PDB file of C-alpha atoms in Angstrom:
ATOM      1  CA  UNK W   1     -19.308 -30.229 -18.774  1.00 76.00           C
ATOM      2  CA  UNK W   2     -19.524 -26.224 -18.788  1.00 91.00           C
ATOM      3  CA  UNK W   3     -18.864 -24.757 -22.200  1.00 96.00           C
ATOM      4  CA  UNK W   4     -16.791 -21.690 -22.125  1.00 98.00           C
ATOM      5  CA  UNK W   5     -16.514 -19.385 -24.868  1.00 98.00           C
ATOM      6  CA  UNK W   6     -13.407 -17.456 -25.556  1.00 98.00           C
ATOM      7  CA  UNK W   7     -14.566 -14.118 -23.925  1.00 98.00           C
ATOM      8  CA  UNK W   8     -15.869 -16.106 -20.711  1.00 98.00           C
ATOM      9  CA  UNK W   9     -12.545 -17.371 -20.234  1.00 98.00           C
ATOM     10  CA  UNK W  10     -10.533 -14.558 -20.753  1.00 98.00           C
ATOM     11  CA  UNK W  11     -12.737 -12.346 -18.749  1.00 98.00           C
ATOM     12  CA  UNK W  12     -12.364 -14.873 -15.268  1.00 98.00           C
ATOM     13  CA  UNK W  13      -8.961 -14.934 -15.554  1.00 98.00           C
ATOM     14  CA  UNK W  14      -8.548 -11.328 -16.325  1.00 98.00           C
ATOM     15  CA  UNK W  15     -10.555 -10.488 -13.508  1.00 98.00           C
ATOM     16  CA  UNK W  16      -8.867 -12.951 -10.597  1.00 97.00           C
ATOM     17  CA  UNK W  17      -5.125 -12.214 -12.090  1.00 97.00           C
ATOM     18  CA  UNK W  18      -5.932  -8.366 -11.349  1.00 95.00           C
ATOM     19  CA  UNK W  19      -7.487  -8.742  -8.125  1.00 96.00           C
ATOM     20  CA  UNK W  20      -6.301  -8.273  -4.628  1.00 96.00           C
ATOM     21  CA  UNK W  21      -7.384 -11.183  -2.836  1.00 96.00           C
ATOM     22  CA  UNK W  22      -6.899 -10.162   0.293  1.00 96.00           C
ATOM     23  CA  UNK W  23      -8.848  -6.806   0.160  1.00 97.00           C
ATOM     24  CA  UNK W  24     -11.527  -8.744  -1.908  1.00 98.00           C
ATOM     25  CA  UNK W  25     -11.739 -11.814   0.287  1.00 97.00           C
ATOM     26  CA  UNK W  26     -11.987  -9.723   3.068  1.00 98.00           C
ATOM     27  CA  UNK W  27     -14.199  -7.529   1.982  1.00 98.00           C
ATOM     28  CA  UNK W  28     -16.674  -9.720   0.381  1.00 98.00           C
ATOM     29  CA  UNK W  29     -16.969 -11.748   3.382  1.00 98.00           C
ATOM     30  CA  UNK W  30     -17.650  -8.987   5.952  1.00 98.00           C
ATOM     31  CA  UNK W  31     -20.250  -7.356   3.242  1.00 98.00           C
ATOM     32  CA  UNK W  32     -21.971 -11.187   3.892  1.00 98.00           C
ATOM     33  CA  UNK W  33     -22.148 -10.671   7.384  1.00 98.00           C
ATOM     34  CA  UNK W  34     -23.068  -7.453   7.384  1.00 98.00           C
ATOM     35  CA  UNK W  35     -25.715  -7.808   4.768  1.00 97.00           C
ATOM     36  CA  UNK W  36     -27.217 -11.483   5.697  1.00 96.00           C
ATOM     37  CA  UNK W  37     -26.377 -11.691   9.145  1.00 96.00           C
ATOM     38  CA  UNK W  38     -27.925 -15.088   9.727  1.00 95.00           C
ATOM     39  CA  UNK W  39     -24.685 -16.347   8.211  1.00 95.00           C
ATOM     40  CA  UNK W  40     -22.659 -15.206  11.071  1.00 96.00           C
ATOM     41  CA  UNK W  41     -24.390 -18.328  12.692  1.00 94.00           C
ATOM     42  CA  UNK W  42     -21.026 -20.251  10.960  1.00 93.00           C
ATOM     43  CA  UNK W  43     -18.265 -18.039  12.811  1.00 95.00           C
ATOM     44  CA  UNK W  44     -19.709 -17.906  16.763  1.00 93.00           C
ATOM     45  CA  UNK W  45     -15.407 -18.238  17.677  1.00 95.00           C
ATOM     46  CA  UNK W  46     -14.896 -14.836  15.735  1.00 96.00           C
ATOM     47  CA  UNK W  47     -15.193 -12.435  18.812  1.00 95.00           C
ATOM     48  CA  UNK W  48     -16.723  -9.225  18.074  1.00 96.00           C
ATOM     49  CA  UNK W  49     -19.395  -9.030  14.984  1.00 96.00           C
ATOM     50  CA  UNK W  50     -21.485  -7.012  16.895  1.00 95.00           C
ATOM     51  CA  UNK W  51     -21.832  -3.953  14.122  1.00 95.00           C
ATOM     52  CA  UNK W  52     -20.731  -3.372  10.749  1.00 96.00           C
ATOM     53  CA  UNK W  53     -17.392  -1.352  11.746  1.00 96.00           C
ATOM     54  CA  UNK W  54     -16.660  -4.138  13.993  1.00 97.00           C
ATOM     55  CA  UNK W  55     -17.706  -6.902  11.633  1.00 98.00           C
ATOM     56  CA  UNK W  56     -15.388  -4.682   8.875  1.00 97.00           C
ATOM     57  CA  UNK W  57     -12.513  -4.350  10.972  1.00 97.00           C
ATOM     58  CA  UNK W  58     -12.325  -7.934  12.440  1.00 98.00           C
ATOM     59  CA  UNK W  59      -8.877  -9.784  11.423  1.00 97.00           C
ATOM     60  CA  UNK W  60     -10.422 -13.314  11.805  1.00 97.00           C
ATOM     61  CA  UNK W  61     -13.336 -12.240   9.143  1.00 98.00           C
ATOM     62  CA  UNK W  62     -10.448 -10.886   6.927  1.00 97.00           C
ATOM     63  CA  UNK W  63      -8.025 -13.741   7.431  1.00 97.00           C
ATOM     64  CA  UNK W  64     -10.989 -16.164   6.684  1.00 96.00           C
ATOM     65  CA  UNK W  65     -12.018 -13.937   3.438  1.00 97.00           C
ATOM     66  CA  UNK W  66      -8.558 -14.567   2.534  1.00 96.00           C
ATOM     67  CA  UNK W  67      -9.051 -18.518   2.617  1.00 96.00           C
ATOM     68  CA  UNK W  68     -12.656 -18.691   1.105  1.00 95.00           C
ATOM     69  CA  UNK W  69     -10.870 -16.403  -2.195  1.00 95.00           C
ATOM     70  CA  UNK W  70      -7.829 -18.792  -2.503  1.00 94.00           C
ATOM     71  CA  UNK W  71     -10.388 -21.456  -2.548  1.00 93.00           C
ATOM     72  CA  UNK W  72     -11.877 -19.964  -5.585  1.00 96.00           C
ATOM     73  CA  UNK W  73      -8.791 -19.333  -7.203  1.00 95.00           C
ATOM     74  CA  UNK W  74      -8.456 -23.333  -7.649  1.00 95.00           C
ATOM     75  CA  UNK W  75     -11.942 -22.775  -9.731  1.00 97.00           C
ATOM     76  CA  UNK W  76     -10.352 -19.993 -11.909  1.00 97.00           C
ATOM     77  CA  UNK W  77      -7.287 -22.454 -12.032  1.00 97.00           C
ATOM     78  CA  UNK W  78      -9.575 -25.693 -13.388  1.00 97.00           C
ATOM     79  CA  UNK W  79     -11.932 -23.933 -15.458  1.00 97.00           C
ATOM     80  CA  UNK W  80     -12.933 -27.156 -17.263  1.00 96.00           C
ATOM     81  CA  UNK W  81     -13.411 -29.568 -14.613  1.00 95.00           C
ATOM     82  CA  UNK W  82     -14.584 -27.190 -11.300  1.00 96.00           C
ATOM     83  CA  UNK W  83     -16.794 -30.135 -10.341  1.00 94.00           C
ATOM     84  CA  UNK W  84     -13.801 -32.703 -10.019  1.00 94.00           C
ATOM     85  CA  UNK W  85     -11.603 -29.837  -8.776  1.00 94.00           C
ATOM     86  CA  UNK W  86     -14.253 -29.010  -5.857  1.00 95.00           C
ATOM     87  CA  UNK W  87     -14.766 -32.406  -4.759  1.00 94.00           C
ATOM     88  CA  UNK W  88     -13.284 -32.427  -1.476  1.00 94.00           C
ATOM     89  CA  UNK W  89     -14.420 -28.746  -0.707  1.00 95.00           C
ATOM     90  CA  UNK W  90     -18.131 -29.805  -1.398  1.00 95.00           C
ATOM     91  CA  UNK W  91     -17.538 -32.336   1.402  1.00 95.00           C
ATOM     92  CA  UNK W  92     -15.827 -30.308   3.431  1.00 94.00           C
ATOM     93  CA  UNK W  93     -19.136 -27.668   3.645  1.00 93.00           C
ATOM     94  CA  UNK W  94     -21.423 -30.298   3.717  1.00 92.00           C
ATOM     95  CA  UNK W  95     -20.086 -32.942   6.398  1.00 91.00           C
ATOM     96  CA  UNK W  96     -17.612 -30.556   8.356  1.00 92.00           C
ATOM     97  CA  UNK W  97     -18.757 -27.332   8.083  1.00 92.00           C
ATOM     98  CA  UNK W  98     -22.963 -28.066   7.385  1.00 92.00           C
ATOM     99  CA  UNK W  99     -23.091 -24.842   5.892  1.00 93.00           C
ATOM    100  CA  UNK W 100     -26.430 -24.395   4.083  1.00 93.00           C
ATOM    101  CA  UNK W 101     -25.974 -24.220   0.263  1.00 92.00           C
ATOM    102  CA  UNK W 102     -28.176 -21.091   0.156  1.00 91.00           C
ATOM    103  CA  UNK W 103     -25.210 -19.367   1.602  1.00 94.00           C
ATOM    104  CA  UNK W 104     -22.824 -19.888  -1.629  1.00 95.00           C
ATOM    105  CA  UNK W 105     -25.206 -17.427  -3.265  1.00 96.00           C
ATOM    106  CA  UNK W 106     -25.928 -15.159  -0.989  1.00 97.00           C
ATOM    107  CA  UNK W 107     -21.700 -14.476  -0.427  1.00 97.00           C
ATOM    108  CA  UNK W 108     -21.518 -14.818  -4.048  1.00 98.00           C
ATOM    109  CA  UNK W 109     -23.735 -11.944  -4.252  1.00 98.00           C
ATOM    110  CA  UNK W 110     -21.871  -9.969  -2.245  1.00 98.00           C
ATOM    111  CA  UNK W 111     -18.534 -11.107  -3.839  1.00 98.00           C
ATOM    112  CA  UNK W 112     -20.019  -9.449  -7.027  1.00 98.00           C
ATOM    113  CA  UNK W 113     -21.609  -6.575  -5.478  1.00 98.00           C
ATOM    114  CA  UNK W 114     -17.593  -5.539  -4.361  1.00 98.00           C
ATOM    115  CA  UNK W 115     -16.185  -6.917  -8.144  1.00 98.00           C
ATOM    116  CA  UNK W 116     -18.557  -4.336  -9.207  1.00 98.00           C
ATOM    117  CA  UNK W 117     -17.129  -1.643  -7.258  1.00 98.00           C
ATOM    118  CA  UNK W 118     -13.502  -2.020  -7.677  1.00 97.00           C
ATOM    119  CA  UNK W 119     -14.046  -2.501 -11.772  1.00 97.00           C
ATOM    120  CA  UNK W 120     -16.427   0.299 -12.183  1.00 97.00           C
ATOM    121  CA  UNK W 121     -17.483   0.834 -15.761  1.00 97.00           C
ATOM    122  CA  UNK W 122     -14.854  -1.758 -16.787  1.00 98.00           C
ATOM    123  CA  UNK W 123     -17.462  -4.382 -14.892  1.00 98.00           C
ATOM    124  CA  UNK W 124     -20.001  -3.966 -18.114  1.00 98.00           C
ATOM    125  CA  UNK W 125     -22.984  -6.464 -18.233  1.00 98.00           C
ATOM    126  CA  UNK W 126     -21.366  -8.921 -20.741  1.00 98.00           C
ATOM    127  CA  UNK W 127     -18.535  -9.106 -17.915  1.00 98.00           C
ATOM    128  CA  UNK W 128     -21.131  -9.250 -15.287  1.00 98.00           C
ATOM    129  CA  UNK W 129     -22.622 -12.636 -17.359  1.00 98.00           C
ATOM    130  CA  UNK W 130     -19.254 -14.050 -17.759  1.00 98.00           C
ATOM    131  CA  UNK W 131     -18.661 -13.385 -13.803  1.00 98.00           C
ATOM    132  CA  UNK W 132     -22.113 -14.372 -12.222  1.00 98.00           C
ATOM    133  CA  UNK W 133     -21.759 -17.639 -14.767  1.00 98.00           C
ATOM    134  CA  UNK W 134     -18.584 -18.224 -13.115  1.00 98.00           C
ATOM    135  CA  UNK W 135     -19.830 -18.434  -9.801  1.00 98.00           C
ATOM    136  CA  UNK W 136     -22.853 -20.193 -10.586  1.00 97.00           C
ATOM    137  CA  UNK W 137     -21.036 -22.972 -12.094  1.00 97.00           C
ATOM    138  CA  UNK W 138     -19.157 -22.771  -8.571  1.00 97.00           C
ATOM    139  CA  UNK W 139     -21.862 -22.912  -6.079  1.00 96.00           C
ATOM    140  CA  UNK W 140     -23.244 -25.508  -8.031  1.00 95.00           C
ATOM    141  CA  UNK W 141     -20.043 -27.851  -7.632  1.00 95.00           C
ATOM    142  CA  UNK W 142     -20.323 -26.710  -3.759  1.00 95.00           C
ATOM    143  CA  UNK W 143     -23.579 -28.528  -3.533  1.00 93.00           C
ATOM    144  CA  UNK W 144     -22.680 -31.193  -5.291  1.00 92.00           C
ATOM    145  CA  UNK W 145     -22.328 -33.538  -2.567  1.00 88.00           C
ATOM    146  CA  UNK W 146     -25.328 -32.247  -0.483  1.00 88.00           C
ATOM    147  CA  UNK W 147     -27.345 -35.382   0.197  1.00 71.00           C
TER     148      UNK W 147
ATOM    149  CA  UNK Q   1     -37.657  -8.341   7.461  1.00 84.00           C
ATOM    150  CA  UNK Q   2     -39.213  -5.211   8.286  1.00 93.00           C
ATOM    151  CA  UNK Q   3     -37.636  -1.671   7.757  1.00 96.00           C
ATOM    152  CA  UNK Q   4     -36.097   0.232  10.793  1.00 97.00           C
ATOM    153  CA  UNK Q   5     -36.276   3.785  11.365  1.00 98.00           C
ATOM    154  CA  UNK Q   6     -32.454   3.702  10.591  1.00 97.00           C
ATOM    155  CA  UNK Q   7     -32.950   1.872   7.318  1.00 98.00           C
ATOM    156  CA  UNK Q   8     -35.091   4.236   6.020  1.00 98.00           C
ATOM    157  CA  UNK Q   9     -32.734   7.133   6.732  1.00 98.00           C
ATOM    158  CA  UNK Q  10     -30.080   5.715   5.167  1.00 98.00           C
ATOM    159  CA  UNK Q  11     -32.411   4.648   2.204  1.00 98.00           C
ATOM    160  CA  UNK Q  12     -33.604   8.552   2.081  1.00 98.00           C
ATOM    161  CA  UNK Q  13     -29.823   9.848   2.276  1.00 98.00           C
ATOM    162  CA  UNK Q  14     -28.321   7.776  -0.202  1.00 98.00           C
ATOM    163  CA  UNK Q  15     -30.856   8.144  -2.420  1.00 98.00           C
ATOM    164  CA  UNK Q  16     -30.525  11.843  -1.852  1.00 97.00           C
ATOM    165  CA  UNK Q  17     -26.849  11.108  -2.947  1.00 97.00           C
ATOM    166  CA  UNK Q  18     -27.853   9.594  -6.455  1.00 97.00           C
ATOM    167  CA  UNK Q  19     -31.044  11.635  -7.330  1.00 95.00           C
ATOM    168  CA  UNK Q  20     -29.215  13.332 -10.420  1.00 96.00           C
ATOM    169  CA  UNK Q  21     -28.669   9.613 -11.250  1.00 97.00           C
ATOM    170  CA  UNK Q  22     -31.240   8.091 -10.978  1.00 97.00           C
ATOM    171  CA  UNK Q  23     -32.758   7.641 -14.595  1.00 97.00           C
ATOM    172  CA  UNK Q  24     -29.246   6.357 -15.633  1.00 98.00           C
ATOM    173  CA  UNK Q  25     -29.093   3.735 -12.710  1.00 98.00           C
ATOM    174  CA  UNK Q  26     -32.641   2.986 -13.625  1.00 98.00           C
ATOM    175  CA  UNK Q  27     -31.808   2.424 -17.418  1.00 98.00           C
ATOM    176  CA  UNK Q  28     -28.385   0.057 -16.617  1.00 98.00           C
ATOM    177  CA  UNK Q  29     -29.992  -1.935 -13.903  1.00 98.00           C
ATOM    178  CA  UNK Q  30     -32.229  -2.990 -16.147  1.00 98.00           C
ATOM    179  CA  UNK Q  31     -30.121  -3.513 -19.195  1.00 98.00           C
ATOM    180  CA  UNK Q  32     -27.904  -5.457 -17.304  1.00 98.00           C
ATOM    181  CA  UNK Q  33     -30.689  -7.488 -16.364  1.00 98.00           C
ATOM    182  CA  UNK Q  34     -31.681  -8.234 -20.042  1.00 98.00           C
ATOM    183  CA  UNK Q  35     -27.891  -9.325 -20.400  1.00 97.00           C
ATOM    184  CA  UNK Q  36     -27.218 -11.550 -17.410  1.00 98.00           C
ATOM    185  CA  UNK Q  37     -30.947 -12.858 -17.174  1.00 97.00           C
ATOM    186  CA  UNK Q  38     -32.007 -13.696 -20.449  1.00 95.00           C
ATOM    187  CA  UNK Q  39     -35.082 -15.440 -19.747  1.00 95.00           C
ATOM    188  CA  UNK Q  40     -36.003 -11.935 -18.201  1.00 96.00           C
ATOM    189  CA  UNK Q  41     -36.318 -10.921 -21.942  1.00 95.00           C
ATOM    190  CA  UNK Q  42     -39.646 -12.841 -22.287  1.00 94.00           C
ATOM    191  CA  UNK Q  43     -41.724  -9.805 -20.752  1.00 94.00           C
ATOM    192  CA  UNK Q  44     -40.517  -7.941 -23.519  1.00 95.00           C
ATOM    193  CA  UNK Q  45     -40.767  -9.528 -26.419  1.00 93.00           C
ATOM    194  CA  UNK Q  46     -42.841  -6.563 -28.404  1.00 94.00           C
ATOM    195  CA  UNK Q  47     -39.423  -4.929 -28.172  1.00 96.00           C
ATOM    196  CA  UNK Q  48     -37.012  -4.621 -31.324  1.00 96.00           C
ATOM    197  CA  UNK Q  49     -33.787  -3.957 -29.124  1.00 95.00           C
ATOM    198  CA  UNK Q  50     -33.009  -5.483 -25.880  1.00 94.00           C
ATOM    199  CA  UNK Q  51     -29.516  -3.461 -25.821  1.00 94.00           C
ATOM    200  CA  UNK Q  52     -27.626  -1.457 -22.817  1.00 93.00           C
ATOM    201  CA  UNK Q  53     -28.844   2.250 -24.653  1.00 94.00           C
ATOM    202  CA  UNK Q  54     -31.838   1.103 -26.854  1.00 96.00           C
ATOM    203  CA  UNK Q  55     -35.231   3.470 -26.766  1.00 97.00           C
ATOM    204  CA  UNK Q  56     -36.986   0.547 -24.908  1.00 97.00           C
ATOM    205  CA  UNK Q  57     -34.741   0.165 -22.530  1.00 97.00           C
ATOM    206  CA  UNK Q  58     -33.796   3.363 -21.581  1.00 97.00           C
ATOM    207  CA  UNK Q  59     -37.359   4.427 -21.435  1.00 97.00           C
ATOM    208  CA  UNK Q  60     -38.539   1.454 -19.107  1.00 97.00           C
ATOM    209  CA  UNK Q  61     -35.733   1.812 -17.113  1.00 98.00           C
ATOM    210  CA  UNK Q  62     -36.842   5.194 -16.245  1.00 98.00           C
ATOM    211  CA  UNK Q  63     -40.490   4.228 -15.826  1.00 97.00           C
ATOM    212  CA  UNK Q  64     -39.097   1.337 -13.469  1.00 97.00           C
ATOM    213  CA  UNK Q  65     -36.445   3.624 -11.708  1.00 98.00           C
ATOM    214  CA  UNK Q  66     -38.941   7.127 -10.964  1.00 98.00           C
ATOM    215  CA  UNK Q  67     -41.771   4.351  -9.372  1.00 98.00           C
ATOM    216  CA  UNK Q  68     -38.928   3.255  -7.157  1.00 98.00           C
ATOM    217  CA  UNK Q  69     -38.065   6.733  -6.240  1.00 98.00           C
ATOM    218  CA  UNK Q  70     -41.567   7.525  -5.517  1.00 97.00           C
ATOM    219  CA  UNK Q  71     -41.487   4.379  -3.426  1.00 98.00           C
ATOM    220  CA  UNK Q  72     -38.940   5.806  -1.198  1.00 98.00           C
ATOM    221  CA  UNK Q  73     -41.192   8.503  -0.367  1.00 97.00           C
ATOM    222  CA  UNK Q  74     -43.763   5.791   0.928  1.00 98.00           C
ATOM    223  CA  UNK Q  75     -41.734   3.642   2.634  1.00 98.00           C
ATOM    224  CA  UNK Q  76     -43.877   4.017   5.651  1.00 97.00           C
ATOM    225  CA  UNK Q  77     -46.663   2.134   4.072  1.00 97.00           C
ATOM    226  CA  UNK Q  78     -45.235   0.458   1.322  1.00 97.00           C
ATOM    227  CA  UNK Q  79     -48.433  -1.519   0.736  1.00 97.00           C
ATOM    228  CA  UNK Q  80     -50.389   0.949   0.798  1.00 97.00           C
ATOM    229  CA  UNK Q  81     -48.173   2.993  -1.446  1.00 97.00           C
ATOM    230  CA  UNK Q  82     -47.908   0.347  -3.858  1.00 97.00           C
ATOM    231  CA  UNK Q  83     -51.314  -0.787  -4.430  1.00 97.00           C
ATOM    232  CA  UNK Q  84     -52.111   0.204  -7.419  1.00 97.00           C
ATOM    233  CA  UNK Q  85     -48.924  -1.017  -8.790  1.00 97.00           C
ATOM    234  CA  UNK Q  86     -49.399  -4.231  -7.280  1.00 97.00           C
ATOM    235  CA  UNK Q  87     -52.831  -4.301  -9.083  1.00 96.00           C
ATOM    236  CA  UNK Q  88     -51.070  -3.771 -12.401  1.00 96.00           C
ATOM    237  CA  UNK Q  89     -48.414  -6.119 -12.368  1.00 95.00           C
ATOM    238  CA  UNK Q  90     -50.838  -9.336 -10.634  1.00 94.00           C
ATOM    239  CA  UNK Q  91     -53.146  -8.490 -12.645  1.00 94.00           C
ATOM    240  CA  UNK Q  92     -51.723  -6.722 -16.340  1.00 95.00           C
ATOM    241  CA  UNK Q  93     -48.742  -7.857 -16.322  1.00 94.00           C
ATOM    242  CA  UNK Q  94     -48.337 -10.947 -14.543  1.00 94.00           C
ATOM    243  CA  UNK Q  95     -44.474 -11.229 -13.744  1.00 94.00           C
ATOM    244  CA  UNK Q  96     -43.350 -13.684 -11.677  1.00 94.00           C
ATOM    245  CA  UNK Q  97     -42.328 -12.113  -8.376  1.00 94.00           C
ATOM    246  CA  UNK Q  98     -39.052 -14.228  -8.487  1.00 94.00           C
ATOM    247  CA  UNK Q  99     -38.019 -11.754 -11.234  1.00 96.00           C
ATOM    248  CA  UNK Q 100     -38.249  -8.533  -8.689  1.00 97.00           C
ATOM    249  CA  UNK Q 101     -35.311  -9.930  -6.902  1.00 97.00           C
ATOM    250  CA  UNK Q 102     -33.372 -10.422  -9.841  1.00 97.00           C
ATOM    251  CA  UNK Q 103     -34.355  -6.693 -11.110  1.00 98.00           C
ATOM    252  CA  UNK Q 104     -33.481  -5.456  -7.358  1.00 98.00           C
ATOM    253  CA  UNK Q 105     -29.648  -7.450  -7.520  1.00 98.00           C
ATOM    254  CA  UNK Q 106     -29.143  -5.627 -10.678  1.00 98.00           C
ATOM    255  CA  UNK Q 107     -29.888  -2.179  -9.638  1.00 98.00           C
ATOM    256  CA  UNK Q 108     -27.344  -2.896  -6.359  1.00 98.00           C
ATOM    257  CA  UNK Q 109     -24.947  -3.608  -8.767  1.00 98.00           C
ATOM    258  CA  UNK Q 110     -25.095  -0.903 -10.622  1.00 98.00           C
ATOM    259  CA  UNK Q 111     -25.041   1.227  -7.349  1.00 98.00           C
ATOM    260  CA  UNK Q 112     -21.876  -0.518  -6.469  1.00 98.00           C
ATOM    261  CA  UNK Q 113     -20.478   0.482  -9.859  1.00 98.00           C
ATOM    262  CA  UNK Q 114     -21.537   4.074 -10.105  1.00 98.00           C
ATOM    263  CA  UNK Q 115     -21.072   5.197  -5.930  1.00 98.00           C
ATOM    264  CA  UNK Q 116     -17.982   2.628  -5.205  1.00 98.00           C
ATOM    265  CA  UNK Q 117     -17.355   4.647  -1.858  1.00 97.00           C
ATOM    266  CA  UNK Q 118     -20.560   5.319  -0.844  1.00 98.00           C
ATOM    267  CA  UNK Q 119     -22.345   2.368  -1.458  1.00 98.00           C
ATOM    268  CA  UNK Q 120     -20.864   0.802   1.962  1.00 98.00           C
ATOM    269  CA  UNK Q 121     -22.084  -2.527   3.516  1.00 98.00           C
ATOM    270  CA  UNK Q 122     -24.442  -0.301   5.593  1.00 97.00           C
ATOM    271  CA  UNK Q 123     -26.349   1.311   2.510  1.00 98.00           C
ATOM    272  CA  UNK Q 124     -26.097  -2.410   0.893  1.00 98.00           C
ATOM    273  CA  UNK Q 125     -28.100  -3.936   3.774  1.00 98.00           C
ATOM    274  CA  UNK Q 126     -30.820  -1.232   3.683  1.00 98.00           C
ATOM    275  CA  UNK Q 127     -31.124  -0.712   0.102  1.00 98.00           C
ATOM    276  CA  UNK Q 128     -31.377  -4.225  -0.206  1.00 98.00           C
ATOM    277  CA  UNK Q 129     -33.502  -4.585   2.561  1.00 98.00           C
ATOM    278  CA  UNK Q 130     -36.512  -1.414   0.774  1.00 98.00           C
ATOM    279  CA  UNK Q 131     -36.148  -3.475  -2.538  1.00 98.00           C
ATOM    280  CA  UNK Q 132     -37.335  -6.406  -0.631  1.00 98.00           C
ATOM    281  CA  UNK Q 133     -40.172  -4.979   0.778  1.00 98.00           C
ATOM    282  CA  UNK Q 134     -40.614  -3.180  -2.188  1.00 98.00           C
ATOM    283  CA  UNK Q 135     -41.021  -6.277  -4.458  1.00 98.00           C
ATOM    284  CA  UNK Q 136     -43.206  -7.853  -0.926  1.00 97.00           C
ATOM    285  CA  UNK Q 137     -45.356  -4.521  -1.897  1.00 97.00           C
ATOM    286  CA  UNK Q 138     -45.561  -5.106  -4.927  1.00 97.00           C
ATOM    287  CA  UNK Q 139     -46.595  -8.718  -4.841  1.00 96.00           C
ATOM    288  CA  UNK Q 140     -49.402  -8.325  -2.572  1.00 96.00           C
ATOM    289  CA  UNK Q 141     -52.177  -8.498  -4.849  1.00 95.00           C
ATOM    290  CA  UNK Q 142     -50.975 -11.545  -6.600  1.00 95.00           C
ATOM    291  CA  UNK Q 143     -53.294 -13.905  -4.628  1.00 94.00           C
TER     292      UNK Q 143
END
């Protein structure tokens, strides 16, 4: 069981409540492709990632940054039990999808790298902690059924 | 991994971009580091403050931050460049090369909060790609 304290908490949901999900989905996951582009090996039915403007302006890369953000809203949703809560979507990545768990981090990464952007100063490092925890704790319930 | 001609232009430009910067960048990277890596703190331990601002930290940072800088001037032979850095921390220092990456995420993060519009997904994958081969660099001697 993760232990929270009172400034973790508040700071996740502060964050996700003020976010744009779209903008951030979208643009976290085209900053991924961009930046690691090995993981473009998981969208080959995407049509053009061929460059960065075409990777960034790509409405299947932002529909799909869309889905992969909803997903972690159910995280922000079941702070105390993300493991139970990411059950079937550990399964999902593993048997469906065989993404390789080394991924998570590397778009969680980038999902911070564009947090950090659109908060700015506000994004200080005790936020930053509280943020990278978050996703840690994530990622980790992604692997969890990873034989 | 190795750095294109393009990548080190637009390593040169944006760093041209943040130059007046640069110590401050230096200083938060760091001090975020301390923060969201704690177990970084064990390479300090002489220090009396660990803190985003302290003496230590800012001054470090700056050490850290102007070798970097120089590094972009070398970027042609980082190796080379590097060497007797590399000597120093395999050697001196002894940090464990996993912690360069952790350092390197930092400072991107901090780029990303200071330059927002200019620190696109095309300066991300070339920064990140010179801190690699930076921290490469500055591994070499290890063993």
């Amino acid at each position: 069981m993760v232990e929270w304290t009172e400034f973790e908490r508040t700071t996740i949901q502060d964050i996700f409540s003020k976010m744009n999900y779209d903008v951030v989905g979208q643009q976290s996951l085209a900053r991924c492709l961009i930046v690691y582009p090995w993981t473009q090996r998981y969208f080959g039915n995407f049509g053009n990632l061929y460059n960065a403007a075409a990777i960034m302006g790509n409405p299947m890369v932002a529909a799909h940054g869309k889905v992969v953000l909803h997903g972690l809203d159910r995280a922000v949703k079941n702070m105390d039990n993300i493991k139970a809560a990411y059950a079937e979507l550990s399964v999902l990545h593993s048997e469906k999808l065989h993404v390789d768990p080394d991924n998570f981090r590397l778009l969680g990464d980038c999902l911070t790298v564009v947090v950090a952007a659109q908060l700015g100063a506000a994004f200080t490092p005790e936020v930053q902690a509280a943020f990278q925890k978050f996703l840690a704790v994530v990622i980790s319930s992604l692997r969890r059924q990873y034989q | 991994m190795s750095l294109t001609a393009k990548d080190k232009d637009v390593v040169k430009a944006f760093w041209g971009k943040i130059s007046s910067k640069a110590d401050a960048i230096g200083q938060e990277a760091l001090g975020r580091m301390l923060v969201v890596y704690p177990q970084t703190k064990i390479y300090f331990a002489h220090w009396p403050d660990y803190s985003l601002g302290s003496a230590q930290v800012n001054k470090h940072g700056k050490t850290v931050m102007r070798a970097i800088t120089d590094a972009v001037g070398k970027m042609d032979d980082l190796i080379g460049g590097l060497s007797s850095l590399s000597d120093l921390h395999a050697t001196t220092l002894r940090v464990d090369p996993g912690n360069f990456k952790i350092l390197s995420h930092n400072i991107l993060v901090t780029l990303a909060v200071h330059f927002p519009a200019d620190f696109t997904a095309e300066v991300h994958v070339a920064v990140d790609k010179f801190l690699a081969a930076l921290s490469a660099a500055l591994a070499d001697k290890y063993r």
